[in-house]
GROMACS .gro file of C-alpha atoms in nm:
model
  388
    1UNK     CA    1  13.836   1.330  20.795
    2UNK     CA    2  14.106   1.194  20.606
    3UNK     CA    3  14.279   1.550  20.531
    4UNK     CA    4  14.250   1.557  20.959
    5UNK     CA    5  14.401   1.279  20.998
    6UNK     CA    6  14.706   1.335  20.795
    7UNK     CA    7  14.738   1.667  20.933
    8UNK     CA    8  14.770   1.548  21.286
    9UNK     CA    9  15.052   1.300  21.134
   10UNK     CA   10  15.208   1.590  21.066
   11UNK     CA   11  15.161   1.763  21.340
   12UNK     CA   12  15.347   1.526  21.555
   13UNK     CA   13  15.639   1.470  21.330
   14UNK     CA   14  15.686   1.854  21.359
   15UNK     CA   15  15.641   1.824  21.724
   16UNK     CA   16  15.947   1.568  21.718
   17UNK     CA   17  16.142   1.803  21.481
   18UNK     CA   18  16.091   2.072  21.751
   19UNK     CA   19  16.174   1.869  22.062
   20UNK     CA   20  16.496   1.721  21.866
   21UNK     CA   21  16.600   2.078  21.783
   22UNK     CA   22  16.541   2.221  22.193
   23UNK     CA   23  16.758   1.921  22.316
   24UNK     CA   24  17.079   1.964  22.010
   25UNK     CA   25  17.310   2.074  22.338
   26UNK     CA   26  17.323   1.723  22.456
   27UNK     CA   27  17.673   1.541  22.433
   28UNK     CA   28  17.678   1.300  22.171
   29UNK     CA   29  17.734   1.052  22.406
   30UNK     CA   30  17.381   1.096  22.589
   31UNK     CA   31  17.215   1.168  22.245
   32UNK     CA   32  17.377   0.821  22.113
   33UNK     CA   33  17.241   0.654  22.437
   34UNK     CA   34  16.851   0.800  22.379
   35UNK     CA   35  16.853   0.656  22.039
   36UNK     CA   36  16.904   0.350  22.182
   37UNK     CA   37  16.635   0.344  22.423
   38UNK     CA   38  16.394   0.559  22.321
   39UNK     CA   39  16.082   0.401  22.197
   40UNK     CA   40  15.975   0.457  21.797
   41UNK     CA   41  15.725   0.701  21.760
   42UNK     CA   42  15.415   0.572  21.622
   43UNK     CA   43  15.239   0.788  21.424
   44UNK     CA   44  14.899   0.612  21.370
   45UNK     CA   45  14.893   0.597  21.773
   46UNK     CA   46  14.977   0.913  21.836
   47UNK     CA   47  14.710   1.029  21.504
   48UNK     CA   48  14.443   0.745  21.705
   49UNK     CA   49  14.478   0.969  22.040
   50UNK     CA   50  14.385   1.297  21.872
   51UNK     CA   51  14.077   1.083  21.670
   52UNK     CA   52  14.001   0.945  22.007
   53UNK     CA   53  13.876   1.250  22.149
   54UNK     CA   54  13.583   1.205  21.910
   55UNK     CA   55  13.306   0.973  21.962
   56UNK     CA   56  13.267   0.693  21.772
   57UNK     CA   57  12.906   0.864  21.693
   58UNK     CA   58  13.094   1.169  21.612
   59UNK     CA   59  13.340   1.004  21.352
   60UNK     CA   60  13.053   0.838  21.198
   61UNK     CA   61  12.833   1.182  21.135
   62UNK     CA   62  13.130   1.350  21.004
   63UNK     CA   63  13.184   1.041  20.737
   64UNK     CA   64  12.876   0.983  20.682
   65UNK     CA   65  12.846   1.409  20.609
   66UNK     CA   66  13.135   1.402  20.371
   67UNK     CA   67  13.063   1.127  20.191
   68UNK     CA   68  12.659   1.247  20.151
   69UNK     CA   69  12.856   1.538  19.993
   70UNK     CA   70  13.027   1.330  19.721
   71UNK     CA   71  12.739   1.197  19.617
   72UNK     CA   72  12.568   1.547  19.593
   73UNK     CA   73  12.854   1.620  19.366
   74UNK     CA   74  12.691   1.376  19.130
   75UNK     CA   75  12.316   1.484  19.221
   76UNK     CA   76  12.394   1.874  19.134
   77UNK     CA   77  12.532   1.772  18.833
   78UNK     CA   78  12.252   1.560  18.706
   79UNK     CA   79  11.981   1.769  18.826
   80UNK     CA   80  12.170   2.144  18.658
   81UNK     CA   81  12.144   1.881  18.341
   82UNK     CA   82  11.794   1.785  18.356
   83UNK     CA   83  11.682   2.157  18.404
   84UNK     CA   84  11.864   2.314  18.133
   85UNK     CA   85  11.754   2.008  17.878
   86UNK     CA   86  11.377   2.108  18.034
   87UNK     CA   87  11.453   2.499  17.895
   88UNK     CA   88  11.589   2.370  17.558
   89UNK     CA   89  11.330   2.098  17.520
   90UNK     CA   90  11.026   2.288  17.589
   91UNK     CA   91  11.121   2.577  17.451
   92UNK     CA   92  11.084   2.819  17.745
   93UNK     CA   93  11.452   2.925  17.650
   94UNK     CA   94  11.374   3.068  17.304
   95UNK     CA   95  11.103   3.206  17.467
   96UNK     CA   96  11.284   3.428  17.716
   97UNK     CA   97  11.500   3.521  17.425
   98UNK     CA   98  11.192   3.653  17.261
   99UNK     CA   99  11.076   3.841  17.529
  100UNK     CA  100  11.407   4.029  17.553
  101UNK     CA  101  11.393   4.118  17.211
  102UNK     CA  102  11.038   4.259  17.236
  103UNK     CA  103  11.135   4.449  17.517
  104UNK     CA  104  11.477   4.658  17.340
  105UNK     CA  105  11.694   4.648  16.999
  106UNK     CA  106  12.025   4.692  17.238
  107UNK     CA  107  12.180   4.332  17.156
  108UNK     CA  108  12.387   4.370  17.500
  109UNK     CA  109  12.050   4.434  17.713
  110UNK     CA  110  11.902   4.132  17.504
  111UNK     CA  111  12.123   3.965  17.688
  112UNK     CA  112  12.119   4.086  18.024
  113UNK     CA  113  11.750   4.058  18.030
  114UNK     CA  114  11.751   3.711  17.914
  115UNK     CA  115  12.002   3.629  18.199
  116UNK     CA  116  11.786   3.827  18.471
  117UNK     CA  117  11.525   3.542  18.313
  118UNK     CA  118  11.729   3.277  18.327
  119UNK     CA  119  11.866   3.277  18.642
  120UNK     CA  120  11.566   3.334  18.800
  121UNK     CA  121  11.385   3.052  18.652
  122UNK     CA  122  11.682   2.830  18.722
  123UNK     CA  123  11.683   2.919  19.085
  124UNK     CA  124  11.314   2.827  19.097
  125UNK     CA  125  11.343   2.464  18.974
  126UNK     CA  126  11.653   2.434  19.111
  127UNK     CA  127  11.537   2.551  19.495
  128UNK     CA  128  11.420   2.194  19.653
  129UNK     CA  129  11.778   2.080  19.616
  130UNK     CA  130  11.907   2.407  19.688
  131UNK     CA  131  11.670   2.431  20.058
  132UNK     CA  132  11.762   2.020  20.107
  133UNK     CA  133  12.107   2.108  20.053
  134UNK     CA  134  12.189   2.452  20.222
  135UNK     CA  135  11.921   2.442  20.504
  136UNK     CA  136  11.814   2.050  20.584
  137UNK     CA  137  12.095   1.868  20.565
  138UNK     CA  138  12.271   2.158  20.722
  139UNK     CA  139  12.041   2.159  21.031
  140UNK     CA  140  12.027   1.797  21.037
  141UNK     CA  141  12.378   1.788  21.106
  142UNK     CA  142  12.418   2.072  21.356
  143UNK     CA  143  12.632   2.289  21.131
  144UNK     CA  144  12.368   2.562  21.039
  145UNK     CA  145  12.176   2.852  21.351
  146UNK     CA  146  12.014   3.048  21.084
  147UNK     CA  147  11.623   3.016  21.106
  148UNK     CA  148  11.462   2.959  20.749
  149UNK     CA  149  11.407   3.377  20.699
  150UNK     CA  150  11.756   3.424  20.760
  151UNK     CA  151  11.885   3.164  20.524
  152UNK     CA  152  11.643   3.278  20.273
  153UNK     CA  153  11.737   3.641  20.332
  154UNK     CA  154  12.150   3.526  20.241
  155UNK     CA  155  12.002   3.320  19.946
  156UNK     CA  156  11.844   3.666  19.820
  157UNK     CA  157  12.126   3.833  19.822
  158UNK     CA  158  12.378   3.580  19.714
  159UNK     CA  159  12.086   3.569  19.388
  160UNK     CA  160  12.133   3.954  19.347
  161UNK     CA  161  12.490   3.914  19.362
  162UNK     CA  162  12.475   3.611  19.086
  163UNK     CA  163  12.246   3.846  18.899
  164UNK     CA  164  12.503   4.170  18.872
  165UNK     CA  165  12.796   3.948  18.855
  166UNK     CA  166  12.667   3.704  18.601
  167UNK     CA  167  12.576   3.980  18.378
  168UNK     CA  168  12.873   4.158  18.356
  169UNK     CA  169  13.019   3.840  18.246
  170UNK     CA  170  12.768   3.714  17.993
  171UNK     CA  171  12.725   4.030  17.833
  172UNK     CA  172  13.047   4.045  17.689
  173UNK     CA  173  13.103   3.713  17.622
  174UNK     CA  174  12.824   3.707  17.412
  175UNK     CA  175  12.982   4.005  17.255
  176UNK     CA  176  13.290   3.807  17.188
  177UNK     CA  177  13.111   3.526  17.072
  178UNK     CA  178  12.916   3.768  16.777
  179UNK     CA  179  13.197   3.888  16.644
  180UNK     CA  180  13.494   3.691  16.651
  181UNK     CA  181  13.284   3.323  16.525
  182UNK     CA  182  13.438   2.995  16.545
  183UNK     CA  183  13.756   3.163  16.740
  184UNK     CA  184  13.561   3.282  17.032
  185UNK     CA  185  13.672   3.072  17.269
  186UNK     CA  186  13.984   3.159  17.313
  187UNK     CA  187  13.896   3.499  17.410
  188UNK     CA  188  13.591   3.364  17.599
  189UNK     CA  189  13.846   3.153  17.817
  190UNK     CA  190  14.112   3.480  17.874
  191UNK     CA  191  13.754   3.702  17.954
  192UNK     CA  192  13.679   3.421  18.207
  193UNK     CA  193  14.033   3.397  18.363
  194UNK     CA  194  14.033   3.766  18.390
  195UNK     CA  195  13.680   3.800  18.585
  196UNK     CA  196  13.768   3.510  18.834
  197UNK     CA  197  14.079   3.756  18.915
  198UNK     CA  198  13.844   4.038  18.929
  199UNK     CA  199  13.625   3.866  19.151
  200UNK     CA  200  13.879   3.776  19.400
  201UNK     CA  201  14.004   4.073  19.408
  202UNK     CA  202  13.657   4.262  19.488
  203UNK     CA  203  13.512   4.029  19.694
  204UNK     CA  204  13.689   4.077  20.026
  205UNK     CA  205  13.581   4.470  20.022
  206UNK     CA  206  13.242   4.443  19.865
  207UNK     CA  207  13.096   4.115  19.829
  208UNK     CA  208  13.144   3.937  20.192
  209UNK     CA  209  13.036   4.198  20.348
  210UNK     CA  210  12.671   4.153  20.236
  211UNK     CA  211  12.652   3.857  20.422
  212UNK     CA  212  12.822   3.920  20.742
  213UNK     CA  213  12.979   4.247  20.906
  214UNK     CA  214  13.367   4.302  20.909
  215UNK     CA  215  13.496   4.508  21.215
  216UNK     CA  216  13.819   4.548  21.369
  217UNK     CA  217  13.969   4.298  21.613
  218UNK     CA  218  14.019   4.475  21.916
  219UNK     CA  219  14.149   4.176  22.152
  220UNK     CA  220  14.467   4.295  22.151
  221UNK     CA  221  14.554   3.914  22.317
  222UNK     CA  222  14.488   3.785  21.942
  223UNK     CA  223  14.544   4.076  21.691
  224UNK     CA  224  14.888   4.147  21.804
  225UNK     CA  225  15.029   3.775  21.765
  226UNK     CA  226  14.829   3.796  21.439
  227UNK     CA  227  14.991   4.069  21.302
  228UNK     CA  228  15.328   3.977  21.421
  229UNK     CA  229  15.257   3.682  21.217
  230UNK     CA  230  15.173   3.836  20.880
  231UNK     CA  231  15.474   4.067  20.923
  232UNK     CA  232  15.728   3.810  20.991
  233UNK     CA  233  15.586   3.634  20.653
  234UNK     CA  234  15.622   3.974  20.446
  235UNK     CA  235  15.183   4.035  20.445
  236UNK     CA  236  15.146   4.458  20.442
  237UNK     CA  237  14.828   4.404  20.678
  238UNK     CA  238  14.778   4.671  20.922
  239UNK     CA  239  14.471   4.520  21.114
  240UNK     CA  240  14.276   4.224  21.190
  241UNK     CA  241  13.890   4.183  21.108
  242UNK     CA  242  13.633   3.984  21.274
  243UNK     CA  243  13.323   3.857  21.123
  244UNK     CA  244  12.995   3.672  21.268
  245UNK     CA  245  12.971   3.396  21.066
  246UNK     CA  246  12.821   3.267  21.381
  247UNK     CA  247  12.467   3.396  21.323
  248UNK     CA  248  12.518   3.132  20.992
  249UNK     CA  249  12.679   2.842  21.127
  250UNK     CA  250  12.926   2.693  21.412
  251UNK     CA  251  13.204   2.641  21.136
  252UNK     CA  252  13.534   2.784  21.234
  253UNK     CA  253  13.745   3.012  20.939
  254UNK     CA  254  13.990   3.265  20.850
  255UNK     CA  255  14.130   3.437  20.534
  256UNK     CA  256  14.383   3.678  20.386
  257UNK     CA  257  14.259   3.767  20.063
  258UNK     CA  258  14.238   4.077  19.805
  259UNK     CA  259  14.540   4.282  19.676
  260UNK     CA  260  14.733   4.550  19.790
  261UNK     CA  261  14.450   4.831  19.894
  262UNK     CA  262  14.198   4.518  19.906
  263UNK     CA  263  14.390   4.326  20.136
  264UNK     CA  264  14.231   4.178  20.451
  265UNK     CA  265  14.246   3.958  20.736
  266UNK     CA  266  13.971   3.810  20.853
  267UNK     CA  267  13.853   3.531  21.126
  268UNK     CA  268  13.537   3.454  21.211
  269UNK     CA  269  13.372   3.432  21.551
  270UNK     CA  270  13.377   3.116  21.593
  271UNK     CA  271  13.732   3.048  21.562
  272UNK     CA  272  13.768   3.304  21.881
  273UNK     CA  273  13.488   3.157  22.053
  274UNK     CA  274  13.604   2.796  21.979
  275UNK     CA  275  13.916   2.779  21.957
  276UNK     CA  276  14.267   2.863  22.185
  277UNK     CA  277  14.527   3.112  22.044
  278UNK     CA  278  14.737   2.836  21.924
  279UNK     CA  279  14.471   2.692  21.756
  280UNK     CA  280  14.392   3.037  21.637
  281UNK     CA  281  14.777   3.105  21.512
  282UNK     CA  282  14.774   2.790  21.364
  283UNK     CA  283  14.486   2.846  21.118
  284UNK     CA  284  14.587   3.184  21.041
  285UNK     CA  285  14.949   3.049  20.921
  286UNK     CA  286  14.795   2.847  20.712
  287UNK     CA  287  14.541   3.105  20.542
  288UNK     CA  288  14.908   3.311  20.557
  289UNK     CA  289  15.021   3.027  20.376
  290UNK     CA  290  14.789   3.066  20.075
  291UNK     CA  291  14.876   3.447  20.035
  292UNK     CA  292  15.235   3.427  20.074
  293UNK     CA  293  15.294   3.159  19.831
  294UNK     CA  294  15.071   3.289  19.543
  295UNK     CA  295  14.805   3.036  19.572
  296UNK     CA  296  14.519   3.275  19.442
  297UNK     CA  297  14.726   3.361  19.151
  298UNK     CA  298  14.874   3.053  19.073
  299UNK     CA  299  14.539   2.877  19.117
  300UNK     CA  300  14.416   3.151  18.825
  301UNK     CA  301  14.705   3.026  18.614
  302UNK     CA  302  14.593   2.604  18.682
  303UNK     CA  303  14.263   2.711  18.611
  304UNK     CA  304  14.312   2.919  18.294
  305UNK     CA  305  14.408   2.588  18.138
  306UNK     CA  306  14.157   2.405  18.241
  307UNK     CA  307  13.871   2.674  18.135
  308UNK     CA  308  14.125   2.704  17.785
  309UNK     CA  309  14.047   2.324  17.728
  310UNK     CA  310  13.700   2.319  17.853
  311UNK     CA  311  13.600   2.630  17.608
  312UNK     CA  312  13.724   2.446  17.344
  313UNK     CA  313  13.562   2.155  17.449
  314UNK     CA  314  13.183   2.325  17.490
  315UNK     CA  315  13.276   2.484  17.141
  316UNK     CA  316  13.301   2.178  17.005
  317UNK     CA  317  12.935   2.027  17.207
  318UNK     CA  318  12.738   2.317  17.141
  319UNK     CA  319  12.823   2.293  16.750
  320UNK     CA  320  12.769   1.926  16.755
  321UNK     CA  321  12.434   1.979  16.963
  322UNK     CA  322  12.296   2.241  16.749
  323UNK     CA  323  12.361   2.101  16.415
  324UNK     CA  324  12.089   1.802  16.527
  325UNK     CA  325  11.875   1.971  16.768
  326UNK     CA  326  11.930   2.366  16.717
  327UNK     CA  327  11.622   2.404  16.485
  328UNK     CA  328  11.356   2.195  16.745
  329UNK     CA  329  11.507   2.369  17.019
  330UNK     CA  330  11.467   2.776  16.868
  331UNK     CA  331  11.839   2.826  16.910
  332UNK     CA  332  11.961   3.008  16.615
  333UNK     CA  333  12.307   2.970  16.654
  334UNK     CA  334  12.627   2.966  16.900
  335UNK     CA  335  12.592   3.357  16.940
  336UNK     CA  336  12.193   3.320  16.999
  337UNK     CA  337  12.162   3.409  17.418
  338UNK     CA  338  11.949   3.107  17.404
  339UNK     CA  339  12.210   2.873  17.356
  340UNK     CA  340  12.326   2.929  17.729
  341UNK     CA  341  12.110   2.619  17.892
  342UNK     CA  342  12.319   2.397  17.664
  343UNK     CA  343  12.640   2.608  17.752
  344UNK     CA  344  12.563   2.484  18.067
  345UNK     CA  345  12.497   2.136  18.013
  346UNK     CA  346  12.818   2.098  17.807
  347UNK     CA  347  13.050   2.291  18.047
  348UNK     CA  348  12.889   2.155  18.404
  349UNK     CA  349  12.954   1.810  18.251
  350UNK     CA  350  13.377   1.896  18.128
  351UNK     CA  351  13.382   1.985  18.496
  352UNK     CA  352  13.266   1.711  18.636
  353UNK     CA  353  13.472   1.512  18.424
  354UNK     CA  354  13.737   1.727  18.542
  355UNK     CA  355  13.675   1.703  18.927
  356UNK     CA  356  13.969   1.507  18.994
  357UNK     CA  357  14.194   1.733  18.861
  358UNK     CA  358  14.021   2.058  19.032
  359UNK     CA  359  14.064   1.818  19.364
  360UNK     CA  360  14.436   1.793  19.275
  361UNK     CA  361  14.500   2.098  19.285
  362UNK     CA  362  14.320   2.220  19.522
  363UNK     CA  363  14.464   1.921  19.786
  364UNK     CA  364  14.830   2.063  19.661
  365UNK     CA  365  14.759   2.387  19.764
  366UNK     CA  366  14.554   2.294  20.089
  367UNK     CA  367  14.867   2.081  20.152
  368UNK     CA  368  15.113   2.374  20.141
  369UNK     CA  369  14.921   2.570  20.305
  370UNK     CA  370  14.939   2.336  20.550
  371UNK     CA  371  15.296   2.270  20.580
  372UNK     CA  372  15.340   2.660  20.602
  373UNK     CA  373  15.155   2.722  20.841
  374UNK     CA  374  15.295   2.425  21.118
  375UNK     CA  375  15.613   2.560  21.041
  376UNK     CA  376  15.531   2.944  21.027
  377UNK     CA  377  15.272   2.930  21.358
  378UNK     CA  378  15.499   2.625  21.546
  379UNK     CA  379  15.169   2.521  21.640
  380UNK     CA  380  15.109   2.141  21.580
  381UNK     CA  381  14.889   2.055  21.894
  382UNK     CA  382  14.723   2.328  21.749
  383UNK     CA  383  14.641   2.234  21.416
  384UNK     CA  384  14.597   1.896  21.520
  385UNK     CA  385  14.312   2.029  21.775
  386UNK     CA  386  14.178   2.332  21.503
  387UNK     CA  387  14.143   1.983  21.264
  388UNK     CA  388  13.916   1.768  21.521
   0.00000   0.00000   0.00000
């Protein structure tokens, strides 16, 4: 709501920019006379008519939606805490270890198989907040049309994915843990920089397409100003791709993501259903936006010294953690697999200690994404409209 409402602000003192620039051919003389006379624009006003197409019920579920999703900030947290502290405590961490090691001698299937174990378990005490969270609330707010099979069918495959991804992560890290000692987390924190880039990279081409299905744009109404777009702003894209996020939810999006052969653009359904093509151009200037000024790379480079700090930081837990509980708990050591449930606990709670920095950056980028796109798209009705 609030990121809405400044938008709109915006909006309208673009707008003004725009309808100063059309008129520049008046005389000075006629120019010096509207100055005099013409009202001052009020922004709040002008922001309260755009609000004002929204019921006062409607302003109150999207607050009261929002804010219910701080608070579940705090909630996840707390309850990723209490589960990992329930694998330490109890032992069933160790255990899973154990089992690994019965099943093979290969120290880097130890620890895939121990992962395979962990997440799993995880997932299952995790799963009433996960179905409360992705599927309740979501339905109780009208923002979700998949029936329960179909949201458990995505939550399958978004486990799989967690499952091959996770593993090619932990695997070596572990690796790097064994062998370099106390110094690991430096290299831990490059080997985690470098698979958030490989994700990113990857995902538009093979991992969003297991949960919805990418075809071309044919409206040539809306791919053409699209593309005409991208190329005026330098983006190599030669088509457009739709997607039916609509057989998930009513939520209008759009992205240009990946790198060079990975490259994509992509809008869902329901931003061609929903919206108008201003509203359309609008939101794709701004996902323009985020490609043209380097946000996914310079967001890699923010976040590489974050995860640099917080490495150190859950090298420095997990030692302090282990020297007093390490013996009760079974965990043999920072390069014992069975540490990870305290990984977690130490690293889950450096980034929620860090969540107003993550929110800085991320409203920094949001916000010049923003003022890209209202001046790439000259679309402010628009993205005061695509906002509501």
């Amino acid at each position: 709501m609030f990121r809405a409402t400044w938008m709109i602000a915006a909006a309208f003192l673009l707008l003004t920019a725009l309808t100063s620039a059309q008129t520049s051919s008046t005389t000075a003389s006629s120019m010096a006379s509207a100055a005099t006379s013409a009202p001052a624009f009020d922004v709040n006003a002008a922001v309260e008519t755009y609000l004002a197409k929204m019921s006062p019920a409607q302003r109150a579920r999207s607050t009261a939606y929002f804010e219910g999703g701080y608070w579940l900030t705090l909630w996840d947290f707390l309850a990723s805490a209490v589960v990992m502290w329930l694998l330490l405590q109890f032992g069933w961490s160790a255990r899973m270890r154990n089992l690994s090691e019965r099943i093979t001698r290969f120290r880097p299937l130890q620890t895939a198989l121990y992962w395979v174990q962990f997440i799993l378990v995880t997932s299952i005490l995790t799963f009433p907040l996960t179905i409360y969270e992705g599927y309740f609330r979501e339905h109780k707010y009208g923002l979700l049309n998949q029936t329960f099979g179909a949201w458990m069918k995505d939550q399958v495959v978004g486990l799989a994915v967690t499952v091959v991804l996770g593993a090619i992560l932990v695997v070596p890290l572990f690796g790097l843990v064994r062998k370099l000692g106390r110094s690991w987390w430096v290299a831990g924190a490059v080997l985690m920089i470098a698979f958030l880039a490989f994700v990113s990279l990857i995902a538009p081409v093979y991992i969003f397409p297991l949960f919805n299905t990418y075809t071309k744009l044919d409206d040539a109404t809306v791919r053409d100003p699209i593309l005409s777009l991208a190329r005026a702003n330098g983006i190599p894209a030669k088509d457009v791709y739709e997607f039916d996020a609509s057989r998930q939810s009513d939520r209008v999006s759009a992205n240009v993501s990946g790198f060079a052969q990975t490259l994509r653009i992509s809008l869902n359904d329901n931003l061609l259903k929903r919206c108008t093509l201003p509203e359309i151009e609008t939101t794709m200037g701004h996902e323009m936006g985020h490609y043209v000024l380097n946000h996914a790379y310079k967001g890699v480079v923010m976040m590489g010294v974050v995860m640099v700090i917080g490495f150190a930081f859950v090298n420095w837990g997990i030692s302090f953690a282990l020297a007093r509980w390490g013996q009760r708990w079974g965990v043999q050591g920072i390069g014992d697999v069975a540490v990870l449930p305290l990984a977690v606990i130490v690293f889950s709670g450096y980034f929620f200690l860090m969540t107003p920095v993550n929110n800085t950056i991320t409203r920094t980028m949001e916000y010049e994404a923003d003022m890209y796109g209202l001046n790439s798209a000259r679309q402010p009705d628009g993205e005061a409209n695509v906002d509501l």
